[in-house]
Amino acid sequence: MQGVNVKSEIGNLKKVILHRPGDELLNLTPNTLEELLFDDIPFLEVAQAEHDAFADILRNEGTEVVYLEDLMAEVIDGNPELREQFLDQWIYEAGIRTDIYKNIIKDYINSEYAGTKDMVMKTMAGINLQELPGSDTHLLVDMVSDRCKLVCAPMPNLYFTRDPFAMIGNGVSINRMYAHTRNRETIYGDYIFRYHPDFAGTPTYYDRNDTFHIEGGDILNINDHVLAIGISQRTEPDAIDAIAHNVFNDETSSIDTILAFNIPNNRAMMHLDTVFTQIDYDKFTIHPGIMGPLTVFEITPDGKGGTKIRERDEDLESILTEYVGQPVQLIPCGGGDRIAAEREQWNDGSNTLCVRPGTVVVYQRNNVTNDVLYKNGINCLEMPSAELSRGRGGPRCMSMPAWREAL
């Protein structure tokens, strides 16, 4: 499985990239929750056990599970000269600009985290002031700062591997994230898709240094010809224009239509995959709030190297029926019960990961939605989620498929 191959949301899942939550969650504090995009502090030990259960479910379904941290460590082990370049880049992107602190931090990491994977995990976990050697810097800021102050912020959202980069057919979008605190996460994908032997040479349809924001939760592969992207709180239409241009002008891509869904801008519908996800050839889970007229823009090549855009104002069912190629059934989160829907949507009831047509990984806690799925013939693989769900993301958010079999 050299390269990537994701031309649907439901094809048999053969390879997936995860990140096991690490010490970055221990650097979450009540005072930094809003900045780091969390509503609460997960209990790390339980979160890791839940994540391990998730990985085991996937392995039992025949999926190869690879970890982001291992891929990054393999890049540097295979190219030792990249270690210093990576550390310099990571320190700069963490906001460290003074030479004295650049040197202190680099010396600290190289001395205390000489092992490659240990170093990678430490860059994800972050550094607070009290960890650094107590030598006198003669800086006023150090004399007045709380010793618990974060010098390099953690990346607690990394276990949502869907967002920093996203597979599009046989290519990848390495994203520019909406929030500064998450934009640093894409550094790992940048190195992996440049240097890892399993992924180097993958066509890149968007780059982390491009201007506009886009996140992987807004990118859904409908089939080998149709790509859906959400215009959302975290994805700008300009980024979709750029991806459309790059995809349509890549001779190796079979995609000839991009559907840009203009979804409401709120936290409950943060990304397109919190609004609907495909779970079978003809079935989708949906957020009830998206029912009714929906503005969708159909983007296609104009035959001259550019694009043409047609606005569609039909309901979601009609649009999906047209592009999926058969009548579709929309299964609402919470089974249509408003209170259950609001509660379970908060815990990503419609954010499921399909491992093959009709078989999906779901959060155990969304029992109302799961019962509805069972009654509609869907095989639900339930995973524990008491702590992982505090990060406001479901099984799809926590996974980045790298290879799916053709339908």
Short mmCIF file of C-alpha atoms in Angstrom, two decimals:
data_model
loop_
_atom_site.label_atom_id
_atom_site.label_comp_id
_atom_site.label_asym_id
_atom_site.label_seq_id
_atom_site.Cartn_x
_atom_site.Cartn_y
_atom_site.Cartn_z
CA MET A 1 0.00 0.00 0.00
CA GLN A 2 2.46 2.60 -1.24
CA GLY A 3 0.97 6.10 -1.29
CA VAL A 4 -2.69 6.75 -0.46
CA ASN A 5 -5.99 5.61 -1.93
CA VAL A 6 -9.22 7.04 -0.51
CA LYS A 7 -11.96 7.35 -3.13
CA SER A 8 -14.96 6.86 -0.86
CA GLU A 9 -16.08 7.13 2.75
CA ILE A 10 -17.25 3.52 2.93
CA GLY A 11 -14.80 1.31 1.02
CA ASN A 12 -13.16 -1.48 3.04
CA LEU A 13 -10.72 0.34 5.35
CA LYS A 14 -7.27 -1.19 4.97
CA LYS A 15 -4.95 1.41 6.54
CA VAL A 16 -5.58 4.26 8.95
CA ILE A 17 -3.46 6.87 10.74
CA LEU A 18 -4.19 7.50 14.44
CA HIS A 19 -2.51 9.38 17.27
CA ARG A 20 -2.67 7.85 20.74
CA PRO A 21 -3.33 10.65 23.25
CA GLY A 22 -0.20 11.47 25.22
CA ASP A 23 1.19 13.86 27.78
CA GLU A 24 -0.14 16.82 25.81
CA LEU A 25 -3.41 16.25 27.70
CA LEU A 26 -1.53 16.67 31.00
CA ASN A 27 -0.60 20.20 29.99
CA LEU A 28 -4.26 21.22 29.71
CA THR A 29 -5.29 23.50 32.58
CA PRO A 30 -8.57 25.32 33.30
CA ASN A 31 -6.92 28.58 32.29
CA THR A 32 -5.81 27.26 28.89
CA LEU A 33 -8.89 25.28 27.88
CA GLU A 34 -10.42 27.97 25.68
CA GLU A 35 -7.11 28.76 23.98
CA LEU A 36 -6.47 25.06 23.30
CA LEU A 37 -10.06 24.44 22.08
CA PHE A 38 -11.19 22.08 24.84
CA ASP A 39 -14.31 22.26 26.99
CA ASP A 40 -12.97 20.02 29.74
CA ILE A 41 -9.85 18.11 30.81
CA PRO A 42 -9.85 14.41 29.85
CA PHE A 43 -8.42 11.84 32.27
CA LEU A 44 -5.40 10.67 30.30
CA GLU A 45 -5.20 7.09 31.57
CA VAL A 46 -8.83 6.39 30.67
CA ALA A 47 -8.58 8.31 27.39
CA GLN A 48 -5.63 6.12 26.37
CA ALA A 49 -7.49 2.94 27.30
CA GLU A 50 -10.48 4.09 25.22
CA HIS A 51 -8.22 4.94 22.30
CA ASP A 52 -6.53 1.53 22.53
CA ALA A 53 -9.98 -0.08 22.39
CA PHE A 54 -10.69 1.98 19.24
CA ALA A 55 -7.47 0.77 17.62
CA ASP A 56 -8.24 -2.84 18.58
CA ILE A 57 -11.70 -2.61 16.99
CA LEU A 58 -10.08 -1.47 13.74
CA ARG A 59 -7.41 -4.19 13.83
CA ASN A 60 -10.06 -6.82 14.44
CA GLU A 61 -11.78 -5.60 11.28
CA GLY A 62 -8.60 -6.17 9.26
CA THR A 63 -7.36 -2.56 9.25
CA GLU A 64 -3.66 -1.78 9.55
CA VAL A 65 -3.28 0.88 12.26
CA VAL A 66 -0.28 3.21 12.00
CA TYR A 67 0.45 6.01 14.43
CA LEU A 68 1.32 9.58 13.53
CA GLU A 69 4.09 9.67 16.14
CA ASP A 70 5.66 6.47 14.75
CA LEU A 71 5.57 7.75 11.16
CA MET A 72 7.28 10.98 12.21
CA ALA A 73 9.93 9.10 14.19
CA GLU A 74 10.57 6.84 11.18
CA VAL A 75 11.09 9.92 8.99
CA ILE A 76 13.83 11.25 11.27
CA ASP A 77 15.42 7.85 11.89
CA GLY A 78 15.63 7.42 8.13
CA ASN A 79 16.97 10.95 7.63
CA PRO A 80 18.95 11.88 10.81
CA GLU A 81 19.98 15.21 9.30
CA LEU A 82 16.31 16.30 9.55
CA ARG A 83 16.27 16.23 13.36
CA GLU A 84 17.89 19.63 13.82
CA GLN A 85 15.85 21.15 10.97
CA PHE A 86 12.63 19.83 12.49
CA LEU A 87 13.49 21.05 15.99
CA ASP A 88 14.40 24.51 14.71
CA GLN A 89 11.12 24.70 12.80
CA TRP A 90 9.08 23.39 15.74
CA ILE A 91 10.70 25.87 18.16
CA TYR A 92 10.03 28.75 15.77
CA GLU A 93 6.40 27.73 15.25
CA ALA A 94 5.97 27.45 19.02
CA GLY A 95 6.61 31.20 19.11
CA ILE A 96 10.16 31.15 20.49
CA ARG A 97 12.09 34.03 18.94
CA THR A 98 14.98 34.81 21.31
CA ASP A 99 18.29 33.03 20.71
CA ILE A 100 18.78 32.29 24.40
CA TYR A 101 15.50 30.38 24.64
CA LYS A 102 15.97 28.64 21.28
CA ASN A 103 19.25 27.25 22.59
CA ILE A 104 17.91 26.36 26.04
CA ILE A 105 14.94 24.46 24.58
CA LYS A 106 16.93 22.66 21.91
CA ASP A 107 19.63 21.63 24.42
CA TYR A 108 16.95 20.46 26.85
CA ILE A 109 15.18 18.29 24.26
CA ASN A 110 18.42 16.84 22.86
CA SER A 111 19.73 15.95 26.31
CA GLU A 112 16.52 14.69 27.92
CA TYR A 113 14.82 13.19 24.84
CA ALA A 114 17.64 11.74 22.76
CA GLY A 115 15.45 8.91 21.44
CA THR A 116 13.66 9.92 18.27
CA LYS A 117 10.15 8.88 19.28
CA ASP A 118 10.62 10.38 22.75
CA MET A 119 11.61 13.64 21.08
CA VAL A 120 8.58 13.57 18.77
CA MET A 121 6.23 12.89 21.68
CA LYS A 122 7.77 15.75 23.66
CA THR A 123 7.18 18.20 20.83
CA MET A 124 3.52 17.15 20.93
CA ALA A 125 3.31 17.39 24.73
CA GLY A 126 4.78 20.90 25.07
CA ILE A 127 7.15 22.39 27.65
CA ASN A 128 6.51 24.49 30.73
CA LEU A 129 9.00 26.79 32.38
CA GLN A 130 9.65 24.63 35.43
CA GLU A 131 10.94 21.78 33.24
CA LEU A 132 13.82 23.82 31.85
CA PRO A 133 17.23 23.94 33.54
CA GLY A 134 17.29 26.48 36.36
CA SER A 135 20.24 28.45 35.03
CA ASP A 136 19.90 32.21 35.39
CA THR A 137 18.90 33.74 32.07
CA HIS A 138 19.14 37.28 33.48
CA LEU A 139 15.78 37.96 31.82
CA LEU A 140 13.15 39.97 33.66
CA VAL A 141 10.39 37.83 32.14
CA ASP A 142 11.77 34.75 33.91
CA MET A 143 11.93 36.51 37.25
CA VAL A 144 8.27 37.52 37.16
CA SER A 145 6.78 34.50 35.36
CA ASP A 146 4.93 31.68 37.04
CA ARG A 147 7.18 28.60 36.88
CA CYS A 148 4.20 26.63 35.52
CA LYS A 149 3.91 28.96 32.52
CA LEU A 150 3.84 27.14 29.17
CA VAL A 151 6.89 28.00 27.12
CA CYS A 152 5.88 25.76 24.20
CA ALA A 153 2.15 25.03 24.14
CA PRO A 154 0.94 21.42 23.90
CA MET A 155 -1.06 20.00 20.98
CA PRO A 156 -3.96 18.28 22.79
CA ASN A 157 -6.14 18.13 19.66
CA LEU A 158 -3.68 15.87 17.85
CA TYR A 159 -5.70 12.74 18.54
CA PHE A 160 -8.15 14.14 16.00
CA THR A 161 -5.94 13.11 13.09
CA ARG A 162 -8.70 13.86 10.56
CA ASP A 163 -8.00 17.60 10.53
CA PRO A 164 -4.29 18.39 9.94
CA PHE A 165 -4.20 16.59 6.59
CA ALA A 166 -6.78 14.78 4.49
CA MET A 167 -6.63 12.22 1.70
CA ILE A 168 -8.31 13.15 -1.56
CA GLY A 169 -8.31 10.17 -3.92
CA ASN A 170 -4.62 9.39 -4.43
CA GLY A 171 -3.49 12.81 -3.17
CA VAL A 172 -3.40 14.77 0.07
CA SER A 173 -4.34 18.19 1.37
CA ILE A 174 -1.90 19.34 4.06
CA ASN A 175 -4.09 21.87 5.73
CA ARG A 176 -3.80 25.36 7.10
CA MET A 177 -5.81 25.10 10.28
CA TYR A 178 -8.31 27.65 11.52
CA ALA A 179 -6.83 28.10 14.99
CA HIS A 180 -3.22 29.08 15.58
CA THR A 181 -2.99 26.52 18.37
CA ARG A 182 -3.80 23.72 15.88
CA ASN A 183 -1.87 24.98 12.87
CA ARG A 184 1.37 23.64 14.33
CA GLU A 185 -0.06 20.10 14.16
CA THR A 186 0.39 20.04 10.39
CA ILE A 187 4.18 20.08 10.70
CA TYR A 188 4.17 16.29 11.18
CA GLY A 189 2.13 15.66 8.04
CA ASP A 190 4.42 17.96 6.09
CA TYR A 191 7.47 15.86 6.99
CA ILE A 192 5.68 12.52 6.55
CA PHE A 193 4.43 13.34 3.05
CA ARG A 194 7.81 14.71 2.02
CA TYR A 195 10.10 12.05 3.43
CA HIS A 196 8.39 8.88 4.68
CA PRO A 197 8.99 5.99 2.24
CA ASP A 198 5.33 4.94 2.40
CA PHE A 199 4.00 8.40 1.52
CA ALA A 200 6.69 10.46 -0.25
CA GLY A 201 5.61 11.46 -3.75
CA THR A 202 1.89 11.69 -2.92
CA PRO A 203 0.36 14.55 -4.97
CA THR A 204 -0.27 17.56 -2.72
CA TYR A 205 -3.48 19.47 -3.45
CA TYR A 206 -3.05 22.02 -0.67
CA ASP A 207 -0.06 23.14 1.38
CA ARG A 208 0.15 24.20 5.02
CA ASN A 209 1.78 27.46 3.93
CA ASP A 210 -1.11 28.42 1.65
CA THR A 211 -3.15 31.45 2.64
CA PHE A 212 -6.61 30.19 3.50
CA HIS A 213 -7.95 27.88 6.21
CA ILE A 214 -9.20 24.37 5.56
CA GLU A 215 -9.53 21.34 7.86
CA GLY A 216 -9.88 17.64 7.12
CA GLY A 217 -13.22 17.27 8.89
CA ASP A 218 -14.73 19.29 6.04
CA ILE A 219 -13.46 16.93 3.31
CA LEU A 220 -15.54 13.88 2.31
CA ASN A 221 -14.81 11.57 -0.63
CA ILE A 222 -18.24 10.67 -2.06
CA ASN A 223 -16.81 8.48 -4.84
CA ASP A 224 -13.96 8.50 -7.35
CA HIS A 225 -15.58 11.38 -9.26
CA VAL A 226 -17.20 13.50 -6.53
CA LEU A 227 -15.61 15.27 -3.58
CA ALA A 228 -17.63 17.12 -0.91
CA ILE A 229 -16.11 20.00 1.09
CA GLY A 230 -17.81 22.07 3.77
CA ILE A 231 -17.73 25.85 3.87
CA SER A 232 -17.70 26.06 7.63
CA GLN A 233 -16.42 27.80 10.71
CA ARG A 234 -12.98 26.38 9.89
CA THR A 235 -12.84 26.11 6.09
CA GLU A 236 -12.84 29.14 3.80
CA PRO A 237 -14.25 29.09 0.24
CA ASP A 238 -10.95 30.42 -1.14
CA ALA A 239 -9.23 27.20 -0.01
CA ILE A 240 -11.87 25.14 -1.83
CA ASP A 241 -11.23 27.16 -5.00
CA ALA A 242 -7.52 26.36 -4.70
CA ILE A 243 -8.12 22.64 -4.16
CA ALA A 244 -10.55 22.52 -7.08
CA HIS A 245 -7.95 24.07 -9.37
CA ASN A 246 -5.22 21.66 -8.25
CA VAL A 247 -7.39 18.53 -8.36
CA PHE A 248 -8.93 19.29 -11.75
CA ASN A 249 -5.53 20.02 -13.28
CA ASP A 250 -3.91 16.83 -11.98
CA GLU A 251 -4.04 14.26 -14.78
CA THR A 252 -3.83 11.41 -12.25
CA SER A 253 -7.04 12.51 -10.47
CA SER A 254 -10.43 11.13 -11.51
CA ILE A 255 -12.40 13.77 -9.55
CA ASP A 256 -14.50 15.96 -11.87
CA THR A 257 -17.01 17.47 -9.42
CA ILE A 258 -16.58 19.22 -6.07
CA LEU A 259 -19.65 20.00 -3.97
CA ALA A 260 -19.13 22.91 -1.57
CA PHE A 261 -21.71 22.67 1.24
CA ASN A 262 -22.42 25.97 2.99
CA ILE A 263 -23.13 24.80 6.55
CA PRO A 264 -24.10 26.86 9.65
CA ASN A 265 -21.23 28.47 11.55
CA ASN A 266 -21.49 27.08 15.08
CA ARG A 267 -19.63 24.66 17.35
CA ALA A 268 -22.22 21.87 17.05
CA MET A 269 -21.66 21.90 13.25
CA MET A 270 -17.96 22.64 13.34
CA HIS A 271 -17.12 20.57 10.24
CA LEU A 272 -19.05 18.90 7.43
CA ASP A 273 -18.49 15.51 9.06
CA THR A 274 -20.38 16.68 12.15
CA VAL A 275 -23.35 17.36 9.85
CA PHE A 276 -23.42 14.12 7.87
CA THR A 277 -21.28 11.03 7.23
CA GLN A 278 -21.85 8.16 4.83
CA ILE A 279 -22.30 4.75 6.46
CA ASP A 280 -23.50 2.53 3.60
CA TYR A 281 -23.98 2.65 -0.14
CA ASP A 282 -27.29 4.46 0.33
CA LYS A 283 -27.30 5.63 3.96
CA PHE A 284 -25.99 8.70 5.77
CA THR A 285 -26.15 9.81 9.39
CA ILE A 286 -27.13 13.47 9.65
CA HIS A 287 -27.54 16.31 12.12
CA PRO A 288 -31.29 17.12 12.15
CA GLY A 289 -30.44 20.82 12.03
CA ILE A 290 -29.25 20.49 8.44
CA MET A 291 -32.61 19.24 7.10
CA GLY A 292 -34.46 21.44 4.66
CA PRO A 293 -33.07 23.71 1.93
CA LEU A 294 -29.29 23.77 1.82
CA THR A 295 -27.04 25.91 -0.35
CA VAL A 296 -24.55 23.77 -2.26
CA PHE A 297 -22.18 24.95 -4.96
CA GLU A 298 -21.31 22.50 -7.72
CA ILE A 299 -17.77 23.14 -8.99
CA THR A 300 -16.59 21.53 -12.23
CA PRO A 301 -13.76 22.13 -14.74
CA ASP A 302 -14.48 24.68 -17.45
CA GLY A 303 -12.25 22.91 -19.98
CA LYS A 304 -9.79 25.81 -20.05
CA GLY A 305 -7.85 25.12 -16.87
CA GLY A 306 -10.33 26.99 -14.68
CA THR A 307 -13.63 26.16 -12.99
CA LYS A 308 -17.32 26.88 -13.37
CA ILE A 309 -19.74 27.07 -10.45
CA ARG A 310 -23.45 26.32 -10.27
CA GLU A 311 -25.51 27.07 -7.17
CA ARG A 312 -27.91 24.37 -5.99
CA ASP A 313 -30.73 24.99 -3.52
CA GLU A 314 -32.30 21.55 -3.19
CA ASP A 315 -32.59 19.61 0.04
CA LEU A 316 -29.70 17.39 1.16
CA GLU A 317 -31.48 14.15 0.24
CA SER A 318 -32.00 15.24 -3.36
CA ILE A 319 -28.42 16.40 -3.79
CA LEU A 320 -26.89 13.24 -2.31
CA THR A 321 -29.23 11.03 -4.33
CA GLU A 322 -28.03 12.67 -7.53
CA TYR A 323 -24.33 12.35 -6.84
CA VAL A 324 -24.35 8.98 -5.10
CA GLY A 325 -26.31 7.61 -8.04
CA GLN A 326 -29.18 6.00 -6.12
CA PRO A 327 -31.89 7.02 -3.63
CA VAL A 328 -30.41 7.66 -0.21
CA GLN A 329 -31.73 7.37 3.32
CA LEU A 330 -30.85 10.05 5.86
CA ILE A 331 -30.78 8.78 9.44
CA PRO A 332 -30.99 11.66 11.94
CA CYS A 333 -28.84 11.75 15.06
CA GLY A 334 -31.05 11.01 18.07
CA GLY A 335 -33.66 9.38 15.85
CA GLY A 336 -35.50 12.68 15.41
CA ASP A 337 -36.01 13.29 19.13
CA ARG A 338 -34.92 16.89 19.61
CA ILE A 339 -33.50 16.54 23.12
CA ALA A 340 -31.69 13.29 22.31
CA ALA A 341 -30.41 14.79 19.06
CA GLU A 342 -28.97 17.87 20.75
CA ARG A 343 -27.37 15.82 23.51
CA GLU A 344 -25.91 13.14 21.25
CA GLN A 345 -24.83 15.58 18.55
CA TRP A 346 -22.76 17.30 21.26
CA ASN A 347 -21.03 13.92 21.61
CA ASP A 348 -20.71 13.44 17.84
CA GLY A 349 -23.56 11.03 17.29
CA SER A 350 -23.42 11.53 13.51
CA ASN A 351 -19.60 11.47 13.36
CA THR A 352 -19.04 7.78 12.59
CA LEU A 353 -16.14 5.94 10.97
CA CYS A 354 -17.18 3.45 8.30
CA VAL A 355 -14.88 0.42 8.05
CA ARG A 356 -16.90 -1.19 5.25
CA PRO A 357 -20.36 -0.57 3.79
CA GLY A 358 -22.90 -0.91 6.60
CA THR A 359 -20.33 -1.35 9.41
CA VAL A 360 -19.35 1.71 11.44
CA VAL A 361 -17.47 2.60 14.61
CA VAL A 362 -19.60 4.68 16.97
CA TYR A 363 -19.36 6.10 20.47
CA GLN A 364 -21.06 3.76 22.94
CA ARG A 365 -22.57 6.71 24.81
CA ASN A 366 -24.81 7.71 21.88
CA ASN A 367 -27.26 4.90 22.61
CA VAL A 368 -30.35 6.52 21.09
CA THR A 369 -28.66 7.13 17.74
CA ASN A 370 -26.98 3.72 17.82
CA ASP A 371 -30.33 1.98 18.38
CA VAL A 372 -31.75 3.78 15.35
CA LEU A 373 -28.76 2.68 13.27
CA TYR A 374 -29.20 -0.94 14.37
CA LYS A 375 -32.87 -0.81 13.38
CA ASN A 376 -31.83 0.42 9.93
CA GLY A 377 -29.53 -2.52 9.36
CA ILE A 378 -26.25 -0.90 10.34
CA ASN A 379 -23.64 -2.93 12.22
CA CYS A 380 -22.39 -0.64 14.99
CA LEU A 381 -18.99 -1.32 16.54
CA GLU A 382 -19.30 0.51 19.85
CA MET A 383 -16.25 2.01 21.52
CA PRO A 384 -15.96 3.51 25.03
CA SER A 385 -15.88 7.29 24.99
CA ALA A 386 -16.33 8.85 28.42
CA GLU A 387 -13.04 10.76 28.22
CA LEU A 388 -12.23 10.96 24.51
CA SER A 389 -15.56 12.68 23.84
CA ARG A 390 -14.49 15.65 25.99
CA GLY A 391 -12.45 16.83 23.03
CA ARG A 392 -15.64 17.23 20.93
CA GLY A 393 -14.85 14.77 18.16
CA GLY A 394 -16.06 11.29 17.21
CA PRO A 395 -14.51 8.18 15.62
CA ARG A 396 -14.25 9.83 12.20
CA CYS A 397 -12.49 12.84 13.71
CA MET A 398 -10.00 10.54 15.43
CA SER A 399 -8.95 8.72 12.25
CA MET A 400 -7.35 9.51 8.92
CA PRO A 401 -7.85 6.68 6.41
CA ALA A 402 -4.84 6.22 4.16
CA TRP A 403 -6.16 3.34 2.08
CA ARG A 404 -9.64 2.11 1.22
CA GLU A 405 -10.46 -0.64 -1.24
CA ALA A 406 -12.46 0.27 -4.33
CA LEU A 407 -16.23 -0.16 -4.07
#
